[in-house]
Short mmCIF file of C-alpha atoms in Angstrom, two decimals:
data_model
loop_
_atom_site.label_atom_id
_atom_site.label_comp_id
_atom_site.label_asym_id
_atom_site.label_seq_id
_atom_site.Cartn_x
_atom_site.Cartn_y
_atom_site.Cartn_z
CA UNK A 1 125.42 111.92 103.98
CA UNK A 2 121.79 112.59 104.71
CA UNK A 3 119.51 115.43 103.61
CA UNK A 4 117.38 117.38 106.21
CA UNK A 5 114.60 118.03 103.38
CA UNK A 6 114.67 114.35 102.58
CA UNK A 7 114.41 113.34 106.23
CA UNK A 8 111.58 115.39 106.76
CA UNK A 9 109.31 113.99 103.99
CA UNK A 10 110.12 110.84 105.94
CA UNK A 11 109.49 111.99 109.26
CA UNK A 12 105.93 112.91 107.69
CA UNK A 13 104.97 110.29 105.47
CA UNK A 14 107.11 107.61 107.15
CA UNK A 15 106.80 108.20 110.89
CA UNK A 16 103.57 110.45 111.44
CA UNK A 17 101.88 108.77 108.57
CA UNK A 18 102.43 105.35 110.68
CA UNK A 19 100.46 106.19 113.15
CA UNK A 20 97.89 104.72 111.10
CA UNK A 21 99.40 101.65 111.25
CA UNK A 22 99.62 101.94 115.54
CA UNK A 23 96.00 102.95 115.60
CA UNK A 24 95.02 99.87 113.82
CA UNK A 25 97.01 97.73 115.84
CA UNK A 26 97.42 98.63 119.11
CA UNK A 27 94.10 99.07 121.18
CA UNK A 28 96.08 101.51 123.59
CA UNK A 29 95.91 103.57 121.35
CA UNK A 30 92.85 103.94 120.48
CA UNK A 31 91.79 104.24 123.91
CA UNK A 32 94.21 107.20 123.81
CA UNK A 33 92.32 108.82 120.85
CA UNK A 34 88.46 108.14 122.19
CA UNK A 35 85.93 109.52 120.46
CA UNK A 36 87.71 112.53 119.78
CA UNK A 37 87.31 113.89 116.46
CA UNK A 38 90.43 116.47 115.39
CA UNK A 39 92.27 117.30 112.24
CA UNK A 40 96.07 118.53 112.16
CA UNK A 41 97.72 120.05 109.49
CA UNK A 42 101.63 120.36 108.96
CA UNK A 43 103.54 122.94 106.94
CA UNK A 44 106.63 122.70 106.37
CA UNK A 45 108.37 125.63 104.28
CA UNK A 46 110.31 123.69 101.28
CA UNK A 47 109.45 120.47 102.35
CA UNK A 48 106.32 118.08 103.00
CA UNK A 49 102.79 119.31 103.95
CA UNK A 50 99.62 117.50 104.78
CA UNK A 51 97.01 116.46 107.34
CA UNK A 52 96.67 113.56 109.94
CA UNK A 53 92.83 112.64 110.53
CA UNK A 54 92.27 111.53 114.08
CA UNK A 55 88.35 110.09 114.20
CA UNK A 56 86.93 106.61 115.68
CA UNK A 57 90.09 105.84 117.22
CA UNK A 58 91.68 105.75 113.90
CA UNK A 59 93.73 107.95 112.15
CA UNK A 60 94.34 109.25 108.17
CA UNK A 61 97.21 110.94 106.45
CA UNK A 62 95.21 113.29 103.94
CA UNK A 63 97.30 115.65 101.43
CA UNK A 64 96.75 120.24 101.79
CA UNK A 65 96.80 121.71 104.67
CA UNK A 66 92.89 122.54 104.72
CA UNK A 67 90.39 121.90 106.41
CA UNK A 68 92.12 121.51 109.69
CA UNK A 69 91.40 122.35 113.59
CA UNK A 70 95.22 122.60 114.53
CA UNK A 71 98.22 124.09 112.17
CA UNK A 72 101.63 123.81 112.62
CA UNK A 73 104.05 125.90 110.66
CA UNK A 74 107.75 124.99 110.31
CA UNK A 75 109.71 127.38 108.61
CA UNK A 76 112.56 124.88 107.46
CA UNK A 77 112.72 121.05 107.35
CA UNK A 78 115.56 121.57 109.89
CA UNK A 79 112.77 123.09 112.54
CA UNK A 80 110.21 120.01 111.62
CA UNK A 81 112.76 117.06 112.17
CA UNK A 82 113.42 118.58 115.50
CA UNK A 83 110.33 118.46 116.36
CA UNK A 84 110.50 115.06 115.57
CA UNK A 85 113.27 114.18 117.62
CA UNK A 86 111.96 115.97 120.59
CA UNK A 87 114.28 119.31 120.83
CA UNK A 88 111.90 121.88 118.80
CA UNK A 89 108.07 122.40 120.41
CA UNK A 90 105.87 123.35 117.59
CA UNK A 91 103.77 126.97 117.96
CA UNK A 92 100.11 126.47 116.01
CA UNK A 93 99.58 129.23 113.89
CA UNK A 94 95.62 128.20 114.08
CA UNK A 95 93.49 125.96 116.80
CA UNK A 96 94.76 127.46 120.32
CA UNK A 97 91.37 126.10 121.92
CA UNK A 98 92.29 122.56 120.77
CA UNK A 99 95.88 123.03 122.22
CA UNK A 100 95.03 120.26 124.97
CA UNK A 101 94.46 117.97 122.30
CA UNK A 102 98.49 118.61 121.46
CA UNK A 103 99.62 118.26 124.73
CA UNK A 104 97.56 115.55 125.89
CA UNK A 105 96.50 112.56 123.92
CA UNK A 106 98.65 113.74 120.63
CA UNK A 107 101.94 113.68 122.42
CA UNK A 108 100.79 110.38 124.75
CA UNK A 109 100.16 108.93 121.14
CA UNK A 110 103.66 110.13 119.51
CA UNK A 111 105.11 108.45 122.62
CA UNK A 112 103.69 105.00 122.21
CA UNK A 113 104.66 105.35 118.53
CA UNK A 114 108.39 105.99 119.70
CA UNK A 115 108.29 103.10 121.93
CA UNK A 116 107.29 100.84 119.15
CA UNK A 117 109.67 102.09 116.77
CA UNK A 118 112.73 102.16 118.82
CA UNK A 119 111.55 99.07 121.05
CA UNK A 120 114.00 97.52 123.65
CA UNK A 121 114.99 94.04 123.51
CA UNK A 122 113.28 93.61 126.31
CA UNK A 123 109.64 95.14 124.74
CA UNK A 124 110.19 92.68 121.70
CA UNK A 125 110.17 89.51 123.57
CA UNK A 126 106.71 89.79 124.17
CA UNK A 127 105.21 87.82 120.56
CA UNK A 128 102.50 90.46 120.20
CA UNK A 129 104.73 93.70 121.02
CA UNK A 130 107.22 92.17 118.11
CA UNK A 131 104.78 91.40 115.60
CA UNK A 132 103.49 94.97 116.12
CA UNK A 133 106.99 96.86 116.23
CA UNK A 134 107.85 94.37 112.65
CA UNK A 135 104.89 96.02 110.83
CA UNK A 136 105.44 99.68 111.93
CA UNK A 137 108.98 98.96 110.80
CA UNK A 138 107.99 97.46 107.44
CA UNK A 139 105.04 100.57 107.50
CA UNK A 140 108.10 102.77 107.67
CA UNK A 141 110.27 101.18 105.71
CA UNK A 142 108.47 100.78 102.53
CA UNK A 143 107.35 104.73 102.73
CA UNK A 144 110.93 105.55 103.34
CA UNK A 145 111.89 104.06 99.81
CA UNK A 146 110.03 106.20 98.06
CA UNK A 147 110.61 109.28 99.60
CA UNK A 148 114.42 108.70 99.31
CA UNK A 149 113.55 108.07 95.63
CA UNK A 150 111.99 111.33 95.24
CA UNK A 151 114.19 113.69 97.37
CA UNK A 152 117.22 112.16 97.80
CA UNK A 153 120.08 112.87 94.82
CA UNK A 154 121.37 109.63 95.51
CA UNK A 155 118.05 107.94 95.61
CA UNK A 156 117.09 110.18 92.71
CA UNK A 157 120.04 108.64 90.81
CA UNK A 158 118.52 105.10 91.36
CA UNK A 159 115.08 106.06 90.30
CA UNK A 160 115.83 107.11 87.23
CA UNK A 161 116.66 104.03 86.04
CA UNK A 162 113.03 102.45 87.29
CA UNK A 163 111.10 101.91 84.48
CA UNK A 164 107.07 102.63 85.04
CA UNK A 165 104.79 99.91 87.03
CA UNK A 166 104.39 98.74 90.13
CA UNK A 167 106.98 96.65 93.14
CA UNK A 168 105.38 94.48 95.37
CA UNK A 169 106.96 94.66 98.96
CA UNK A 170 105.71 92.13 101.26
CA UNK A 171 106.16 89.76 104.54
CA UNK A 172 104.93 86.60 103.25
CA UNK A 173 101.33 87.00 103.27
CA UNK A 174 101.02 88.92 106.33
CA UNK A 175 101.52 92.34 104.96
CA UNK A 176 102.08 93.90 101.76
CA UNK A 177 102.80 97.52 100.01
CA UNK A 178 102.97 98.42 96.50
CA UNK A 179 105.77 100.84 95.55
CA UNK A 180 104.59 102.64 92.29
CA UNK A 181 106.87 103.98 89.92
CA UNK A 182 105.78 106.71 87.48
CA UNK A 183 108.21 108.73 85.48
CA UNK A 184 110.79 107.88 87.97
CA UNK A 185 108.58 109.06 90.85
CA UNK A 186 107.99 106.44 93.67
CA UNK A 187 104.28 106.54 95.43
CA UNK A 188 104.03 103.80 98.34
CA UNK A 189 100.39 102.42 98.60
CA UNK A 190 100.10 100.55 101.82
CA UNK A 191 98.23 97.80 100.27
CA UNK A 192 98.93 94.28 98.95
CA UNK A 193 98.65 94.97 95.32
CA UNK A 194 96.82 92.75 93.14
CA UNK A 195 99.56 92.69 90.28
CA UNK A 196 103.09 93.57 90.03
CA UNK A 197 105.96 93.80 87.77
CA UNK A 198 108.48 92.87 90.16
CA UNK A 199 108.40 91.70 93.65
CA UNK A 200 110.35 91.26 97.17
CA UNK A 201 108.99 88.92 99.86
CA UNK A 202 110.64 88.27 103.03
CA UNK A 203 109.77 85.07 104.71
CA UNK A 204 108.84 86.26 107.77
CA UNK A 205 108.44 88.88 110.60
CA UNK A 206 111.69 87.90 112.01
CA UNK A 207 113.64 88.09 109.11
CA UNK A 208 111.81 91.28 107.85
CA UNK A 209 112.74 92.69 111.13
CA UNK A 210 116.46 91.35 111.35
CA UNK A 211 117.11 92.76 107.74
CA UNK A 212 115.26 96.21 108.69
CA UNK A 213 117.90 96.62 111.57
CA UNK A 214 120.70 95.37 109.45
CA UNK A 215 121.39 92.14 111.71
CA UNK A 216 121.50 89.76 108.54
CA UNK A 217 122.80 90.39 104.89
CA UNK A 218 119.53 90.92 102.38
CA UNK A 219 122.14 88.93 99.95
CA UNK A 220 122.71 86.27 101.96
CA UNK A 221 119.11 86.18 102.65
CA UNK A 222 118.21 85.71 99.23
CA UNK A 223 120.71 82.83 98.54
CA UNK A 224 119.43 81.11 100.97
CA UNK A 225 115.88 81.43 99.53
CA UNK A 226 114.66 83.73 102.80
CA UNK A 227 114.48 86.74 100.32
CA UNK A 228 112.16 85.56 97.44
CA UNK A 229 113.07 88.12 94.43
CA UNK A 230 111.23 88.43 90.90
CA UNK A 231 109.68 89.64 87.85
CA UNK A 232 111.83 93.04 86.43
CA UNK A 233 114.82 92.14 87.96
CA UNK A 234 116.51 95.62 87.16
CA UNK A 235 113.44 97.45 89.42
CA UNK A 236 114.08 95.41 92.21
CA UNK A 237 118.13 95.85 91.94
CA UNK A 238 117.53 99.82 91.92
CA UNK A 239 115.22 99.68 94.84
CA UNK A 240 117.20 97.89 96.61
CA UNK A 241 120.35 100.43 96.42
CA UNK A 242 117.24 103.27 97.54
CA UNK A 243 116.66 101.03 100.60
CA UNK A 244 120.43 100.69 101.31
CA UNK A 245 120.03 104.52 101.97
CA UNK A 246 116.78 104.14 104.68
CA UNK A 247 118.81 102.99 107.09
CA UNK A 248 121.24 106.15 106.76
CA UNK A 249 117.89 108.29 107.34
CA UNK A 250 116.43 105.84 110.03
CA UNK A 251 119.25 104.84 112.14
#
């Protein structure tokens, strides 16, 4: 079973909050964003709110609703994640003169996100496309942990037997997060961290990305050394019953 108010604190952080990640990576869309310079906020009514940054091509998740050009109001979780999934078009309560902004290169942008995240087999062949659609994944991914941690009662029930400090998640050296645990509250910082008290590195993109869509056993992987586990063992154990649950929320 899955949680609509859970879901949508992953639908913010997890899938909006990559499209940091795509405007790093993907020159498209940057093109997309220009010079343009606009700030939307999200509210959702018992559930996540906060601001994406678009500026210099780029784009930043930033927490409160203010200051902002564009709001959008949800008035349930249930209302947001359909939004999300394309059957609920959002009214702004504020920034009607920026509205072409929302109906131009924002949704052109949300659409290249989708593509990436729910990529055909045929989009992945191409090396750059995968190595792209394996680090929005992991971007996702590693968010998703936490906010199952903190919103989830099952994921709840996992976190409170995480003792303070900081996970390392990682693909090899190519990309890293730290998961930080504080009074069984999980914060994802989407940065390598310098020290850790436990730590999960998958060998590769492929494997991170064959694990993420569930086409190899993260148990298996380990035994065979693909999965390189250590430090608290007992942190990493209880994370990895959280991330069993992403895949519930993401599938």
């Amino acid at each position: 079973m899955t949680d609509q108010r859970t879901l949508a604190f992953i639908n913010f952080h997890g899938i909006l909050g990559s499209l940091t990640e795509l405007c790093r990576q993907v020159p498209e869309a940057r093109a997309l964003l220009g010079n343009k310079k606009v700030t939307i906020a999200i509210s959702v009514k018992n559930g996540p709110e906060g601001r994406l940054a678009f500026e210099n091509g780029g784009c930043t998740v930033l927490p409160g609703v203010s200051p902002c050009d564009i709001k959008l109001p949800f008035s349930s979780p249930e209302k947001f994640n359909g939004m999300i999934d394309g059957t609920v078009t959002p009214i702004p309560s504020k920034g009607f003169t920026k509205i072409g902004f929302l109906t131009g290169p924002f949704i052109k942008l949300t659409d290249l996100l989708s593509k990436y995240l729910r990529a055909t087999e045929e989009d992945l062949r191409d090396p750059e496309f995968f190595r792209v659609a394996t680090l929005m994944k992991f971007y996702v991914v590693s968010e998703a942990i936490s906010q199952i941690a903190n919103h989830d009662k099952v994921g709840q029930a996992s976190a409170s037997y995480i003792v303070d400090g900081t996970a390392k998640m990682a693909i090899g050296d190519v990309v890293g997060a730290a998961i930080i645990a504080k009074d069984h509250t999980l914060t994802t910082v989407h940065e390598m961290p310098e020290a850790c008290f436990s730590y999960m590195i998958f060998e590769d993109l492929k494997l991170a990305s064959d694990l993420f869509d569930g086409k190899v056993n993260s148990v298996a992987s380990v035994g065979h050394g693909k999965v390189v586990i250590g430090g608290m063992i007992s942190m990493i154990d209880n994370m990895n019953r959280i991330l069993d649950r992403v895949a519930l929320y993401l599938a």
